[in-house]
Short mmCIF file of C-alpha atoms in Angstrom, two decimals:
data_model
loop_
_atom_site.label_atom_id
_atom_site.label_comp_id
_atom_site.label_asym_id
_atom_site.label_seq_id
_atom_site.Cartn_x
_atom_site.Cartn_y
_atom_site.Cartn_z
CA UNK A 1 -6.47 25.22 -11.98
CA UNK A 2 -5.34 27.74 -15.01
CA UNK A 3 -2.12 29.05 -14.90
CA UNK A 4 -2.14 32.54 -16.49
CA UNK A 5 1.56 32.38 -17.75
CA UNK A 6 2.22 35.46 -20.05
CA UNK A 7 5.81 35.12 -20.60
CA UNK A 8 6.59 35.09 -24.65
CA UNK A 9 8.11 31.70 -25.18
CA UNK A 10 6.76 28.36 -24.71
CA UNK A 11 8.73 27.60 -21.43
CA UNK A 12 9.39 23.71 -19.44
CA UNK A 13 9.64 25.31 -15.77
CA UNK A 14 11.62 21.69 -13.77
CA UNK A 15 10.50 23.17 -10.18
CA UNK A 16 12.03 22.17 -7.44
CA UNK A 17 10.22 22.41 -4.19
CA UNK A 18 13.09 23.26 -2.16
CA UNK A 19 17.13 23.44 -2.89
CA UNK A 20 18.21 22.07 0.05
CA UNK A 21 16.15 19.08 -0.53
CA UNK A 22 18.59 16.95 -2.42
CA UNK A 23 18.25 13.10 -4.41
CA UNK A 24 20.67 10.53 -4.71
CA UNK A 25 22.29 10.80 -8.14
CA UNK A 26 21.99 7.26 -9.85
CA UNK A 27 24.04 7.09 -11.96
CA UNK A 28 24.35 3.10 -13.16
CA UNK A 29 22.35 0.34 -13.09
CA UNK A 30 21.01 -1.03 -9.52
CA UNK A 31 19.86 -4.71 -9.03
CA UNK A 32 16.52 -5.60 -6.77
CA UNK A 33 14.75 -8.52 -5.88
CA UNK A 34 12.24 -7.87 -8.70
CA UNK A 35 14.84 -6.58 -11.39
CA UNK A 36 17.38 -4.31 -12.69
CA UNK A 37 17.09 -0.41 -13.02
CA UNK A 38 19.15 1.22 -15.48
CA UNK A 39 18.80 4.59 -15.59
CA UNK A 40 18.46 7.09 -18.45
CA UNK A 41 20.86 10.33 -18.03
CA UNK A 42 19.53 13.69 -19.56
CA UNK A 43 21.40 16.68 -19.66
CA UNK A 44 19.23 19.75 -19.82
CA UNK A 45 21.15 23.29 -20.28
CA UNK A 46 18.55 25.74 -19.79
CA UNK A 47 18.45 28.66 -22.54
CA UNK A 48 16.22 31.25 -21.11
CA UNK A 49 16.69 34.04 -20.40
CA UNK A 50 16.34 36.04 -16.70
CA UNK A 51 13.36 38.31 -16.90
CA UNK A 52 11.60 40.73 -14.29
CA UNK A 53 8.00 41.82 -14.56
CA UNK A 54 7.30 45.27 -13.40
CA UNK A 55 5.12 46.15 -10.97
CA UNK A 56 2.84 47.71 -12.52
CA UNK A 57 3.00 45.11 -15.14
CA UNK A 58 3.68 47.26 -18.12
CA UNK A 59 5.96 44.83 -19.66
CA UNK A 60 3.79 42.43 -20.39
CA UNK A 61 2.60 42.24 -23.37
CA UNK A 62 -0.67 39.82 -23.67
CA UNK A 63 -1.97 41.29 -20.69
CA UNK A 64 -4.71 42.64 -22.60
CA UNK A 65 -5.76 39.43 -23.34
CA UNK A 66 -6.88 38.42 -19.54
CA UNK A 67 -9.57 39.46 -17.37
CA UNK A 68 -7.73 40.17 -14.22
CA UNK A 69 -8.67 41.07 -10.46
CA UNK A 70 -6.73 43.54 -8.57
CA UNK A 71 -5.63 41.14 -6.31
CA UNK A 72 -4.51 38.69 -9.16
CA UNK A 73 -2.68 41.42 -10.82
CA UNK A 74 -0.81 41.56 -7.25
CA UNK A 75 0.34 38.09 -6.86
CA UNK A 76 1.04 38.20 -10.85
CA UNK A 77 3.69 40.94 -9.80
CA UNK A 78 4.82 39.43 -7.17
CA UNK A 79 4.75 35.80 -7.66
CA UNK A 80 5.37 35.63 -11.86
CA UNK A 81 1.66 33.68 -12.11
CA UNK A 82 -1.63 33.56 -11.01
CA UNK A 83 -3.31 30.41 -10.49
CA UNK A 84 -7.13 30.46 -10.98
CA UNK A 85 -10.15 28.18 -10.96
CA UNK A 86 -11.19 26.67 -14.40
CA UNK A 87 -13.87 24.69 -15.67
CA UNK A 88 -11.39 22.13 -17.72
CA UNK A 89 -11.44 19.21 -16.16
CA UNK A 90 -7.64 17.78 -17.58
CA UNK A 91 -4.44 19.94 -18.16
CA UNK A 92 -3.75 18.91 -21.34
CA UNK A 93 -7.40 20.68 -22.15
CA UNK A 94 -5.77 23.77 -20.82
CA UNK A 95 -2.64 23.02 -23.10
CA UNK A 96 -4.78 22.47 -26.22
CA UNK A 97 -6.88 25.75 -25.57
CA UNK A 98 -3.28 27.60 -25.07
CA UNK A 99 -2.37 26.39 -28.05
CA UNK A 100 -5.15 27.02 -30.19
CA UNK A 101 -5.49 30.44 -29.00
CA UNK A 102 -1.67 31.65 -29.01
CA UNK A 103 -1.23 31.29 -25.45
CA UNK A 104 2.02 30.39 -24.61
CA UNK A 105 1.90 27.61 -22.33
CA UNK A 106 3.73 27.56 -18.81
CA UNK A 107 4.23 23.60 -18.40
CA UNK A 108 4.09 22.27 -14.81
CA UNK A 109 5.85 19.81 -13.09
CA UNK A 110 2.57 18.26 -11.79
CA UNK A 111 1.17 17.86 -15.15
CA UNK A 112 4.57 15.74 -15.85
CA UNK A 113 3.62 14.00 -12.75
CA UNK A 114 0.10 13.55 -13.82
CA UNK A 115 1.04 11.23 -17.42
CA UNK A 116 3.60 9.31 -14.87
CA UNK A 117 0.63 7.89 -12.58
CA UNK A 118 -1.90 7.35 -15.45
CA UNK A 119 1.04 5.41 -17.29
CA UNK A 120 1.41 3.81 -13.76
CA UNK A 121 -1.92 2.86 -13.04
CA UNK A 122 -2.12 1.45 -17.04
CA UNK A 123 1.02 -0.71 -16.34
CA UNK A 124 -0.35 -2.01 -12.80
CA UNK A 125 -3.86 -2.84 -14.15
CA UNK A 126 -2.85 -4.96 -16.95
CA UNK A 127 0.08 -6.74 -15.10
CA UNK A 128 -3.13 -7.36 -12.30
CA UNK A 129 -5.92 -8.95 -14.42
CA UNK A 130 -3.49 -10.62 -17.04
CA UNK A 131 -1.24 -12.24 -14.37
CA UNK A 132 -1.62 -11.80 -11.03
CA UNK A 133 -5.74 -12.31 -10.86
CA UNK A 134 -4.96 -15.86 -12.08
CA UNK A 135 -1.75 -16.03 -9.76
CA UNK A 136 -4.08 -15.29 -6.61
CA UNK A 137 -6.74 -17.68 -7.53
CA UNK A 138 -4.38 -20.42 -7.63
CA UNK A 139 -2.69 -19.61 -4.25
CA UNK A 140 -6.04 -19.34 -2.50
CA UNK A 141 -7.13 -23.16 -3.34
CA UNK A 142 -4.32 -24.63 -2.84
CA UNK A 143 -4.03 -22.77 0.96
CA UNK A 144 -7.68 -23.67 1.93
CA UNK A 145 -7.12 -27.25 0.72
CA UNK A 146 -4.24 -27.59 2.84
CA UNK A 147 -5.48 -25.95 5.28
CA UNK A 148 -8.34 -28.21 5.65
CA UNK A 149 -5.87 -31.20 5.86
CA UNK A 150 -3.63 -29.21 8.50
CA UNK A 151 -7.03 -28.71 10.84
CA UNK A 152 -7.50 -32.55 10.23
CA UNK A 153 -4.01 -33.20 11.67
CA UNK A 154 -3.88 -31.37 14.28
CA UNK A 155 -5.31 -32.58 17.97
CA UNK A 156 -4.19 -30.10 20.80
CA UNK A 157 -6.58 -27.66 21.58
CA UNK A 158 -4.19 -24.83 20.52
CA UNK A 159 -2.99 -26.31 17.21
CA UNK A 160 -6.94 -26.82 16.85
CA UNK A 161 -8.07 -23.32 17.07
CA UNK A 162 -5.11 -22.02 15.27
CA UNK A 163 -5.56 -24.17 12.35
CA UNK A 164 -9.18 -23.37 12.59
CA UNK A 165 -8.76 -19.93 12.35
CA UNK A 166 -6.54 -20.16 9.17
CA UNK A 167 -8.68 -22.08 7.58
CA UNK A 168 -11.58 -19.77 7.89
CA UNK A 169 -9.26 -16.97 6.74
CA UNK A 170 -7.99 -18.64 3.52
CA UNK A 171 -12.09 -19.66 3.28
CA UNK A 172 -12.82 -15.56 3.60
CA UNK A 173 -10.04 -15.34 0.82
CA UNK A 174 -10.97 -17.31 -1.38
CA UNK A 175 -14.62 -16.45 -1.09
CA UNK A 176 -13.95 -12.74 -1.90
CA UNK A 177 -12.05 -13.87 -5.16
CA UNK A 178 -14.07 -16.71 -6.35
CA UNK A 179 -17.40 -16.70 -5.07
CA UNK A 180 -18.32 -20.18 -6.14
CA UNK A 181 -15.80 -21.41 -3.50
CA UNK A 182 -17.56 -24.37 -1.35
CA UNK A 183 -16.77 -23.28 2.41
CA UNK A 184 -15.79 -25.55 4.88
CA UNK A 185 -18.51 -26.79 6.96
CA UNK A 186 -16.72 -26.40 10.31
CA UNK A 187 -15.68 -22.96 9.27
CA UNK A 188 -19.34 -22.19 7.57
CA UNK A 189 -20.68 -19.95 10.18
CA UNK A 190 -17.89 -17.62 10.96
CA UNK A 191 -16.82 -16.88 7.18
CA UNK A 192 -20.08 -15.80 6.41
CA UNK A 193 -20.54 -13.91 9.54
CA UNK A 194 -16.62 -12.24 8.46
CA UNK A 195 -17.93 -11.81 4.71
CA UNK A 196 -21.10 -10.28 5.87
CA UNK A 197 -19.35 -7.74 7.46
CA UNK A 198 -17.04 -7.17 4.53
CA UNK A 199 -19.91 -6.70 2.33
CA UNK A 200 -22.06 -4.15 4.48
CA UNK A 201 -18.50 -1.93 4.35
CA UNK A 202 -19.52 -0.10 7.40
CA UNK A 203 -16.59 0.71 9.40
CA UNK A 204 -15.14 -0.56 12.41
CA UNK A 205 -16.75 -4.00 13.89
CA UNK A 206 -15.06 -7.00 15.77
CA UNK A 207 -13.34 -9.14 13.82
CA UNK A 208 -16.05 -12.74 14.08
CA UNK A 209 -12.51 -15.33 13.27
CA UNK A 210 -9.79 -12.73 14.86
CA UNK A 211 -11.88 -10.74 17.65
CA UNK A 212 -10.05 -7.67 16.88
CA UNK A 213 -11.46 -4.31 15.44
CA UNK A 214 -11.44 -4.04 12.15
CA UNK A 215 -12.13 -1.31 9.28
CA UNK A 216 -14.34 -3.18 6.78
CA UNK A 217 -15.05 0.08 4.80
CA UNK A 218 -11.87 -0.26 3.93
CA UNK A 219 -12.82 -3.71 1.45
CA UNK A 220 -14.90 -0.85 -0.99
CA UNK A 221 -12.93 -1.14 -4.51
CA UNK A 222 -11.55 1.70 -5.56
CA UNK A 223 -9.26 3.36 -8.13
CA UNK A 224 -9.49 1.46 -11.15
CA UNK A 225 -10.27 -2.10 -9.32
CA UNK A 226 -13.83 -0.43 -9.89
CA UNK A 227 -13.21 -1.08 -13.86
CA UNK A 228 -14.04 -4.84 -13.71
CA UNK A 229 -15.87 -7.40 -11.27
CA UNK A 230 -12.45 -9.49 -11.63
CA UNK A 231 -10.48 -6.34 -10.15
CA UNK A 232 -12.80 -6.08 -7.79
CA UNK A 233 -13.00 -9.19 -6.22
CA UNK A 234 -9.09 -9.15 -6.43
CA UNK A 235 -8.54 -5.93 -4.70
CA UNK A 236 -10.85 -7.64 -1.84
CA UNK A 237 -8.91 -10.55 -1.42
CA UNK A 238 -5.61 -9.14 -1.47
CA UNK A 239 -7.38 -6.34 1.14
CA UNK A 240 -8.24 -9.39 3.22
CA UNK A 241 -4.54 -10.45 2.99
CA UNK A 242 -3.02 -7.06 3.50
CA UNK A 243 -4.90 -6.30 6.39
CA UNK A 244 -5.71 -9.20 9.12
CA UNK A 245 -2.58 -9.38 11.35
CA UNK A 246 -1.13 -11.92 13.25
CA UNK A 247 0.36 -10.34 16.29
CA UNK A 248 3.09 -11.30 18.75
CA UNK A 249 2.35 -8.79 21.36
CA UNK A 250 -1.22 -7.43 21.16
CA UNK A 251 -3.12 -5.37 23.67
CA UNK A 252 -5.30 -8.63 25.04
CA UNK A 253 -2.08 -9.93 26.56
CA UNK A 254 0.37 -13.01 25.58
CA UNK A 255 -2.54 -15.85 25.37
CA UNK A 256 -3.41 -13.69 22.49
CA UNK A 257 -0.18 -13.40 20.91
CA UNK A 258 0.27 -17.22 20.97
CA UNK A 259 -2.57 -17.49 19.65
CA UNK A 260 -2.18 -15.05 16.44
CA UNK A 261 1.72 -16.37 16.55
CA UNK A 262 0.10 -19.81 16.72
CA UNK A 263 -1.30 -19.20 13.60
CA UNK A 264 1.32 -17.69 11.42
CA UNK A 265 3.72 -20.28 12.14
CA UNK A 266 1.20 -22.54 11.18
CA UNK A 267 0.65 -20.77 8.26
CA UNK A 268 4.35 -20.60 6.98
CA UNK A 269 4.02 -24.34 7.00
CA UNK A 270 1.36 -24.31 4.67
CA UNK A 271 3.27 -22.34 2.80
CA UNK A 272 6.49 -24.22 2.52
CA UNK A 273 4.64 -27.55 2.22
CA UNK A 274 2.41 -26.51 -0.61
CA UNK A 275 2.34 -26.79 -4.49
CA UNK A 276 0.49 -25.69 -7.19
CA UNK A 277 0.90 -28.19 -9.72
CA UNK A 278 4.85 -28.54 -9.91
CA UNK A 279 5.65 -25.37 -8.19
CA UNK A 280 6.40 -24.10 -4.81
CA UNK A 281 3.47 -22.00 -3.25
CA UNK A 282 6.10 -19.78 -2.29
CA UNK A 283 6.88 -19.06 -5.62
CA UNK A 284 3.17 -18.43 -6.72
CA UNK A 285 3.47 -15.93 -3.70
CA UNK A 286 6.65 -14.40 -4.52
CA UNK A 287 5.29 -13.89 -7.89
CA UNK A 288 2.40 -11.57 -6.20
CA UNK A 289 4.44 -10.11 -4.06
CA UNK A 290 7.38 -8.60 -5.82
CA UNK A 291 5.81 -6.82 -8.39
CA UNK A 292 3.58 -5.17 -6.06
CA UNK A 293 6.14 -4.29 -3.89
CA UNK A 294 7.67 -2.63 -6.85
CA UNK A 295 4.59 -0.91 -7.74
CA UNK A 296 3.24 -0.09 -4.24
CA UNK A 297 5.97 -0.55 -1.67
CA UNK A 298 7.37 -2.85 0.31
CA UNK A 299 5.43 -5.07 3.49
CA UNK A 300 5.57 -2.81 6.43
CA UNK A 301 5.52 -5.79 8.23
CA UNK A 302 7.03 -9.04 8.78
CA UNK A 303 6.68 -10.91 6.05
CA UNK A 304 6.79 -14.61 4.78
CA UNK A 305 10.64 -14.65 4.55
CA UNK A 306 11.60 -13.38 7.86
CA UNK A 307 9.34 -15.52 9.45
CA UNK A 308 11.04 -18.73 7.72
CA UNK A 309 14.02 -17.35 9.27
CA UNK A 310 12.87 -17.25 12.53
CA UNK A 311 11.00 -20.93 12.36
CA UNK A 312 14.82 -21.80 11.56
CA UNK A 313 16.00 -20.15 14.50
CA UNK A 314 13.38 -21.55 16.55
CA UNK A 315 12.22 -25.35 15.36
CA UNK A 316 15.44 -26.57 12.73
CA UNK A 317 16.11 -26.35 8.99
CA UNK A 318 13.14 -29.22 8.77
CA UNK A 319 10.20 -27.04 10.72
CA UNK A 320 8.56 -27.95 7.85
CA UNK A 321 8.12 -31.75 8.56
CA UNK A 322 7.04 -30.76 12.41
CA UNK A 323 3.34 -31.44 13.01
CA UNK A 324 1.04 -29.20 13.50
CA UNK A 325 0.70 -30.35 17.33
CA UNK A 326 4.24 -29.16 17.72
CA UNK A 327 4.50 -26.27 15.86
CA UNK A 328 2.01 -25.09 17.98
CA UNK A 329 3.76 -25.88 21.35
CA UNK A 330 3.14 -22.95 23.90
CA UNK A 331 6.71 -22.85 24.89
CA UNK A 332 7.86 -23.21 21.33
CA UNK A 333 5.90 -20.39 20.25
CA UNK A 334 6.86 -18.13 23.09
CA UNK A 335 10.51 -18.39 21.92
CA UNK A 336 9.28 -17.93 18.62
CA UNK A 337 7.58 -14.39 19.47
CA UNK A 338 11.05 -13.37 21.47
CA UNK A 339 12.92 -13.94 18.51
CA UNK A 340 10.41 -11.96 16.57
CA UNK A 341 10.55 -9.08 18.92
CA UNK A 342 14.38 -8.39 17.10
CA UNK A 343 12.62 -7.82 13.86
CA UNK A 344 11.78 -4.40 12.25
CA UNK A 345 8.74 -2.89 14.04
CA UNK A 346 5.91 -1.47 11.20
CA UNK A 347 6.42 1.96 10.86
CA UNK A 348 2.70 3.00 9.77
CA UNK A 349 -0.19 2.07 11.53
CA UNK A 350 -3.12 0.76 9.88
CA UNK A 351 -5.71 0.32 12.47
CA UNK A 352 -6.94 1.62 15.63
CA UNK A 353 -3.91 2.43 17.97
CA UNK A 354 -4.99 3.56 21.06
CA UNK A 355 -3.75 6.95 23.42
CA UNK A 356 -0.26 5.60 25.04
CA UNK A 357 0.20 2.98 22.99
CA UNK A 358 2.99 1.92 20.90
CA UNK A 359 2.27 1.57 17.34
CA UNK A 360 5.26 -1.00 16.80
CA UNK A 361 4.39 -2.88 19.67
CA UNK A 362 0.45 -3.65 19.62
CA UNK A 363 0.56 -4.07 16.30
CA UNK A 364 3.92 -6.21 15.36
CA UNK A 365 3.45 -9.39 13.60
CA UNK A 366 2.64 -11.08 10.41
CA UNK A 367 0.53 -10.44 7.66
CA UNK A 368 0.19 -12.53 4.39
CA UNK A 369 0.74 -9.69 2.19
CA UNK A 370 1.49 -6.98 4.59
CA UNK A 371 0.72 -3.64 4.39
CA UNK A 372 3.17 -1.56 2.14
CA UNK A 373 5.30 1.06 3.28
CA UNK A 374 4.10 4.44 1.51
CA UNK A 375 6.07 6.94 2.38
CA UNK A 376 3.62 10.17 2.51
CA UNK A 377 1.30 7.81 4.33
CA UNK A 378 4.48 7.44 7.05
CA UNK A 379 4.68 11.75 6.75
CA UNK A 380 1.13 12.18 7.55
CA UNK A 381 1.14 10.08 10.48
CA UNK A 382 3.84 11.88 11.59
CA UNK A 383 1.49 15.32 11.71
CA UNK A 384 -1.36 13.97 13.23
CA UNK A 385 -2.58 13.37 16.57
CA UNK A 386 -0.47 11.69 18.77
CA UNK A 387 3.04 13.09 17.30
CA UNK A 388 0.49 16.50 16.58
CA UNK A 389 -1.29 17.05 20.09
CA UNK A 390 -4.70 17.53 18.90
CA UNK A 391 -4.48 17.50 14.82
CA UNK A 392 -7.05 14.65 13.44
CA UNK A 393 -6.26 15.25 9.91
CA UNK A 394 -3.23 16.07 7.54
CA UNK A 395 -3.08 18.34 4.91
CA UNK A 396 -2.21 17.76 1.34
CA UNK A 397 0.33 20.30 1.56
CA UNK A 398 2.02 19.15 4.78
CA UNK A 399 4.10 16.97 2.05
CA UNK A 400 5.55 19.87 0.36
CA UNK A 401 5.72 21.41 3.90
CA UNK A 402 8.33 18.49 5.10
CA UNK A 403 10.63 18.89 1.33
CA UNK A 404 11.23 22.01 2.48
CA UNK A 405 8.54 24.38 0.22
CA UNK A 406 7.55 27.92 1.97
#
């Protein structure tokens, strides 16, 4: 869009979408799990002066200079700018032109906004292929080679098919990373059948190692993991991570949910009992994690943390010396899923929730990475169908529309 601005100084217009839509003044430096924030305090006074345009725009005096309709000349009187449709495909092309030609130049907020994500996106790319590519490769071997041991270890026909299961899913994970991975034999069949399905991209199938719908057109790179084949294959497997859950209470019914639970308590084993070289897995995990969560948001689900917590709770300080046979008790597990159940609920759904159901029921549980809490994705699902009787799809706009903009 051009913004015909014909006011005589070069102006920086701070908008603010609303005045009664107030942020928290920071003011010193806050500490986080991934650093410390210090902020930078700037003190603007603002020097220009109050100004009316006339209605019939007389005042004005580079009018003569623009090809106006009647009805931009209208919301120019009444509004202070016109926005129109322009062939330039960045703003600071506009800028440049502006300048070149003696236009003075009405500066945006969104254009501020703009620099901000491409500096964003820069800073995220580089910290993903020069760390945390190399980071992810080295958590997915280790995880399928334990896993394989766990499935050898284990004998009851629950701990079985739960160790099964995770061993096909770090197989998937690995796969989608490093495609030279050697799959397990006894998982052969069903990773390729999962990584099939992930390559065709087509939308909603059964899951072939969870049995629950899932989105595989979600697995297309996008964004700038479309710059290199090593983005690409990481934004799959972290996808794959981020998006298979491991549910307490699902739809099926409770055989399911010890199941899934089955699963992820088996998988926080693998987790605290691994190494990569001399360090923790966890660490190598943590190391993913955080600075995503920075960058992106935090899990929207239960993560690896609070489900050490509850294996506390539930099997001792030393869960992580129980055997796989245990750990995957059916009694065990079922106080394991009503301890869950006092744990945060996600607050975003990101699969197929259907009529009457609860979002922070059916779909409560674990996730490797866990799917981050954004929060315009949280306002949009707030405006749609069910909370919006009958609206399928937001609007852009319904953002400024909840900070308060007319």
């Amino acid at each position: 869009m051009l913004l015909k601005s014909l006011s005589i100084t070069i102006v920086l217009f701070i908008l603010l979408i609303s005045p009664a839509f107030s942020f928290p003044q920071i003011t010193s430096s806050i500490e986080t799990e991934f650093g410390v924030y210090t902020p930078y305090l700037v003190n603007i006074v603002p020097n220009v002066q109050p100004y009316t345009i006339k209605g019939d725009l007389s005042n004005i005096t580079n009018l003569s200079l623009f090809q106006f309709t009647e009805n931009e000349k209208k919301l120019l009187a009444k509004n202070g700018f016109v926005a129109s449709p322009t062939k330039y495909k960045q703003v600071y092309d506009i800028y440049n032109y502006c300048q070149k030609a003696n236009i003075p130049i009405f500066v945006t907020t969104d254009s501020m906004l703009h620099v901000y994500h491409i500096l964003y996106g820069y800073t995220l790319r580089i910290l993903e292929t020069r760390k945390l590519c190399d980071d992810l490769e080295k958590l997915n071997a280790v995880m399928l080679k334990n896993a394989i041991s766990q499935y050898e270890m284990a004998t009851t026909p629950l701990a079985k098919t739960a160790a099964k299961k995770n061993l096909a899913y770090f197989a998937v994970a690995s796969v989608l990373y490093n495609p030279a991975t050697a799959i397990p034999s006894q998982v052969k069949d069903i990773v390729n059948a999962e990584l099939k399905l992930i390559d065709a991209h087509k939308g909603f199938d059964p899951s072939p190692i969870f049995g629950y719908e899932e989105d595989y057109s979600q697995y297309v790179p996008r964004g700038h993991y479309t710059r290199s084949d090593k983005l690409s294959r990481y934004f799959k497997s972290m996808m794959w991570y981020g998006r298979m859950m491991f549910r307490i209470t699902p739809r099926e019914g409770i055989e399911k949910g010890i199941e899934e639970t089955s699963q992820a308590i088996l998988i926080i084993s693998l987790v605290k009992n691994s190494k990569i070289g001399t360090e923790p897995a966890l660490d190598v995990w943590d190391r993913i994690y955080q600075p995503t969560a920075f960058f992106v948001g935090k899990s929207d689900d239960l993560n690896i943390y609070e489900y050490m917590e509850i294996m506390e709770k539930v099997y001792g300080v030393n869960y992580a010396s129980i055997s796989p046979d245990k750990l995957a008790d059916s009694a065990k597990v079922l106080d394991f899923i009503d301890e869950a159940k006092k744990y945060h609920s996600p607050m975003i759904s990101s699969t197929i929730v259907w009529e009457g159901e609860d979002i922070g029921t059916v779909t409560k549980g674990f996730r490797f990475m866990g799917q981050r809490f954004i929060p315009d994705s949280y306002m949009f699902q707030q405006l749609v169908h069910d909370k919006v009787y009958g609206r399928m799809f937001p609007k852009g706009l319904d953002i400024f529309a909840i900070m308060g903009s007319e």
